[in-house]
């Protein structure tokens, strides 16, 4: 079965420091990977998807099929990046997403 | 533009009482619809999804059920709530297997 693992439930870094939120998946085919974010008192929303290959709010994520990973990175964290982040996987032919457990990121001033 | 609504926003119910949460989508036709539960420390758990009217797929055995009486309406129900049903319930929609768009959620507390 497909699975998404986010090994860190909590991650705390200082403002200006680099951030990396880890995501590993298990799926033998060609996956589509997403990062969703939920800021305080806001709806869960899409941050980025790997097929778009774009940088959103300074975040990037590269799909590494060899390591089955899709880590989210930002070189310089900002306080407004504090939020709950979820990695998600969609598989060919499926009509649903598989979400990881989420990582709560806190940026300290 | 597309919007998704959920109500109520918060609900406090006694154990054993029934439940009905409603989700509606505007601005799109034949969306895929989803019910998730977000529990503290347990991430997002997919409960049900629907690819069309009357078509419901259940992901987790439980005492909850879902129905889709209209194209853009998705209802989550229970005949008798359990304490373990407490949580934050999210509805979402998508076009096919693409990006999912989430509603504001319903906070359910079962006492």
Short mmCIF file of C-alpha atoms in Angstrom, two decimals:
data_model
loop_
_atom_site.label_atom_id
_atom_site.label_comp_id
_atom_site.label_asym_id
_atom_site.label_seq_id
_atom_site.Cartn_x
_atom_site.Cartn_y
_atom_site.Cartn_z
CA UNK A 1 0.00 0.00 0.00
CA UNK A 2 1.10 3.56 -0.57
CA UNK A 3 2.46 5.39 2.41
CA UNK A 4 3.84 8.84 3.19
CA UNK A 5 6.15 9.32 6.14
CA UNK A 6 7.05 12.62 7.73
CA UNK A 7 9.49 11.63 10.44
CA UNK A 8 9.37 14.91 12.37
CA UNK A 9 6.17 15.85 14.17
CA UNK A 10 7.74 19.07 15.39
CA UNK A 11 10.50 21.19 13.91
CA UNK A 12 11.80 24.41 15.35
CA UNK A 13 14.36 26.69 13.70
CA UNK A 14 15.47 30.27 14.09
CA UNK A 15 14.51 33.02 11.69
CA UNK A 16 17.00 33.24 8.85
CA UNK A 17 18.16 29.65 9.23
CA UNK A 18 17.62 27.02 6.52
CA UNK A 19 14.61 24.76 6.81
CA UNK A 20 14.13 21.22 5.56
CA UNK A 21 10.94 19.27 6.18
CA UNK A 22 11.40 15.61 5.36
CA UNK A 23 8.98 13.48 3.40
CA UNK A 24 9.48 9.89 2.26
CA UNK A 25 7.01 7.79 0.35
CA UNK A 26 6.49 4.19 -0.64
CA UNK A 27 5.06 3.54 -4.10
CA UNK A 28 6.50 1.47 -6.90
CA UNK A 29 5.01 3.45 -9.77
CA UNK A 30 5.21 7.10 -10.84
CA UNK A 31 3.80 9.23 -8.04
CA UNK A 32 2.62 12.78 -7.93
CA UNK A 33 3.75 14.55 -4.79
CA UNK A 34 2.32 17.59 -3.03
CA UNK A 35 3.04 19.79 -0.06
CA UNK A 36 0.05 21.30 1.75
CA UNK A 37 0.25 23.95 4.46
CA UNK A 38 -2.11 25.10 7.18
CA UNK A 39 -1.38 28.46 8.78
CA UNK A 40 -2.98 29.38 12.08
CA UNK A 41 -6.74 29.96 11.66
CA UNK A 42 -6.59 29.35 7.92
CA UNK A 43 -7.68 26.54 5.66
CA UNK A 44 -5.43 23.74 4.60
CA UNK A 45 -4.10 24.77 1.19
CA UNK A 46 -1.74 23.60 -1.51
CA UNK A 47 1.78 24.95 -1.21
CA UNK A 48 3.38 23.27 -4.19
CA UNK A 49 3.33 20.14 -6.34
CA UNK A 50 6.31 18.47 -7.88
CA UNK A 51 5.07 18.56 -11.47
CA UNK A 52 4.95 22.35 -11.35
CA UNK A 53 8.63 22.60 -10.41
CA UNK A 54 8.09 26.08 -9.03
CA UNK A 55 9.14 27.93 -5.91
CA UNK A 56 6.32 29.15 -3.70
CA UNK A 57 7.03 31.57 -0.84
CA UNK A 58 10.70 30.64 -1.20
CA UNK A 59 10.02 26.91 -0.73
CA UNK A 60 11.15 24.27 -3.18
CA UNK A 61 10.84 20.51 -3.22
CA UNK A 62 12.54 18.04 -5.52
CA UNK A 63 11.26 14.58 -6.16
CA UNK A 64 14.06 12.04 -5.67
CA UNK A 65 12.80 8.74 -7.01
CA UNK A 66 15.97 6.92 -6.00
CA UNK A 67 15.53 7.86 -2.36
CA UNK A 68 11.71 8.02 -2.63
CA UNK A 69 11.78 11.44 -1.01
CA UNK A 70 10.17 14.83 -1.55
CA UNK A 71 11.75 17.05 1.06
CA UNK A 72 10.60 20.66 1.39
CA UNK A 73 13.34 23.25 1.66
CA UNK A 74 13.76 26.96 2.20
CA UNK A 75 17.18 28.62 2.53
CA UNK A 76 16.13 31.36 4.95
CA UNK A 77 13.15 30.79 7.24
CA UNK A 78 10.74 33.59 8.07
CA UNK A 79 8.43 33.87 11.06
CA UNK A 80 5.36 33.69 8.81
CA UNK A 81 6.45 30.21 7.72
CA UNK A 82 5.29 28.84 11.07
CA UNK A 83 2.51 26.40 10.20
CA UNK A 84 1.53 22.76 9.88
CA UNK A 85 2.92 21.12 6.76
CA UNK A 86 1.63 17.95 5.14
CA UNK A 87 3.23 15.91 2.41
CA UNK A 88 0.82 14.01 0.16
CA UNK A 89 1.00 11.40 -2.59
CA UNK A 90 -1.28 10.69 -5.52
CA UNK A 91 -0.87 7.52 -7.53
CA UNK A 92 -1.76 6.72 -11.12
CA UNK A 93 -5.46 6.07 -11.56
CA UNK A 94 -6.28 6.91 -7.96
CA UNK A 95 -8.88 9.49 -7.06
CA UNK A 96 -7.48 10.27 -3.65
CA UNK A 97 -4.41 11.53 -1.84
CA UNK A 98 -2.39 9.77 0.84
CA UNK A 99 -1.21 12.24 3.46
CA UNK A 100 1.67 12.07 5.88
CA UNK A 101 1.24 12.72 9.59
CA UNK A 102 2.30 16.33 9.24
CA UNK A 103 5.13 18.43 10.65
CA UNK A 104 4.49 21.47 12.80
CA UNK A 105 7.12 24.04 11.92
CA UNK A 106 7.88 26.84 14.35
CA UNK A 107 10.16 29.70 13.38
CA UNK A 108 11.69 31.41 16.38
CA UNK A 109 12.55 35.11 16.21
CA UNK B 1 -14.67 30.96 -8.83
CA UNK B 2 -15.05 27.79 -6.84
CA UNK B 3 -15.88 27.84 -3.15
CA UNK B 4 -16.47 25.16 -0.57
CA UNK B 5 -18.62 25.54 2.52
CA UNK B 6 -18.93 23.44 5.64
CA UNK B 7 -21.31 23.72 8.55
CA UNK B 8 -21.58 23.90 11.36
CA UNK B 9 -18.21 25.38 12.26
CA UNK B 10 -18.31 23.90 15.75
CA UNK B 11 -20.50 21.25 17.34
CA UNK B 12 -20.74 19.76 20.81
CA UNK B 13 -22.75 16.56 21.01
CA UNK B 14 -23.40 13.96 23.73
CA UNK B 15 -22.28 10.37 23.30
CA UNK B 16 -24.93 8.34 21.51
CA UNK B 17 -26.47 11.26 19.69
CA UNK B 18 -26.72 11.44 15.88
CA UNK B 19 -24.50 13.54 13.65
CA UNK B 20 -24.91 15.32 10.37
CA UNK B 21 -22.19 17.49 8.87
CA UNK B 22 -22.74 19.13 5.53
CA UNK B 23 -20.37 20.22 2.80
CA UNK B 24 -21.30 22.03 -0.40
CA UNK B 25 -19.22 23.17 -3.34
CA UNK B 26 -20.01 26.02 -5.72
CA UNK B 27 -18.60 26.93 -9.09
CA UNK B 28 -17.70 23.49 -10.38
CA UNK B 29 -19.49 20.42 -11.70
CA UNK B 30 -18.97 16.74 -10.95
CA UNK B 31 -16.17 17.28 -8.45
CA UNK B 32 -14.55 14.52 -6.44
CA UNK B 33 -15.51 15.06 -2.80
CA UNK B 34 -13.66 13.96 0.34
CA UNK B 35 -14.17 13.78 4.09
CA UNK B 36 -11.10 13.82 6.32
CA UNK B 37 -10.60 13.80 10.05
CA UNK B 38 -7.70 15.73 11.51
CA UNK B 39 -6.89 14.49 15.00
CA UNK B 40 -4.13 15.92 17.17
CA UNK B 41 -0.91 14.02 16.56
CA UNK B 42 -2.49 11.77 13.93
CA UNK B 43 -2.41 13.89 10.81
CA UNK B 44 -5.09 13.76 8.15
CA UNK B 45 -7.14 10.59 7.89
CA UNK B 46 -9.25 10.07 4.78
CA UNK B 47 -12.68 8.81 5.82
CA UNK B 48 -14.74 8.79 2.61
CA UNK B 49 -14.52 9.96 -0.94
CA UNK B 50 -16.98 10.21 -3.79
CA UNK B 51 -16.46 10.48 -7.53
CA UNK B 52 -20.14 11.00 -8.32
CA UNK B 53 -23.70 11.15 -6.99
CA UNK B 54 -24.46 8.12 -4.86
CA UNK B 55 -20.91 6.76 -5.22
CA UNK B 56 -19.19 6.53 -1.85
CA UNK B 57 -15.90 4.82 -1.02
CA UNK B 58 -15.14 4.16 2.62
CA UNK B 59 -11.53 4.20 3.71
CA UNK B 60 -11.78 3.38 7.39
CA UNK B 61 -14.30 1.11 9.10
CA UNK B 62 -16.12 3.09 11.75
CA UNK B 63 -19.55 4.17 12.88
CA UNK B 64 -19.62 7.06 10.43
CA UNK B 65 -21.26 7.09 7.01
CA UNK B 66 -21.33 9.47 4.07
CA UNK B 67 -23.84 10.32 1.40
CA UNK B 68 -23.88 12.41 -1.75
CA UNK B 69 -27.48 13.24 -2.54
CA UNK B 70 -26.57 15.96 -5.06
CA UNK B 71 -23.59 16.62 -7.30
CA UNK B 72 -22.09 19.27 -5.06
CA UNK B 73 -23.30 18.14 -1.65
CA UNK B 74 -21.51 15.73 0.63
CA UNK B 75 -22.86 14.72 4.04
CA UNK B 76 -21.12 12.96 6.91
CA UNK B 77 -23.40 11.19 9.36
CA UNK B 78 -23.52 8.98 12.37
CA UNK B 79 -26.44 7.31 14.12
CA UNK B 80 -24.69 7.18 17.49
CA UNK B 81 -21.58 9.20 18.26
CA UNK B 82 -18.68 7.81 20.25
CA UNK B 83 -16.18 9.74 22.32
CA UNK B 84 -13.53 8.75 19.79
CA UNK B 85 -15.42 10.60 17.04
CA UNK B 86 -14.23 13.93 18.45
CA UNK B 87 -11.96 15.77 16.07
CA UNK B 88 -11.69 18.29 13.29
CA UNK B 89 -13.53 17.25 10.14
CA UNK B 90 -12.48 18.59 6.78
CA UNK B 91 -14.27 18.42 3.48
CA UNK B 92 -12.37 18.83 0.23
CA UNK B 93 -13.02 18.77 -3.50
CA UNK B 94 -10.91 18.16 -6.57
CA UNK B 95 -11.18 17.70 -10.28
CA UNK B 96 -10.09 14.14 -10.78
CA UNK B 97 -6.94 13.25 -8.89
CA UNK B 98 -5.56 16.78 -9.01
CA UNK B 99 -5.12 19.39 -6.35
CA UNK B 100 -7.57 19.19 -3.48
CA UNK B 101 -9.25 22.31 -2.10
CA UNK B 102 -10.28 22.24 1.51
CA UNK B 103 -13.18 23.72 3.42
CA UNK B 104 -12.89 25.57 6.74
CA UNK B 105 -13.63 22.48 8.80
CA UNK B 106 -15.98 21.50 11.63
CA UNK B 107 -14.73 21.07 15.17
CA UNK B 108 -16.72 18.21 16.75
CA UNK B 109 -16.56 17.54 20.47
CA UNK B 110 -18.34 14.48 21.81
CA UNK B 111 -18.94 14.56 25.56
#
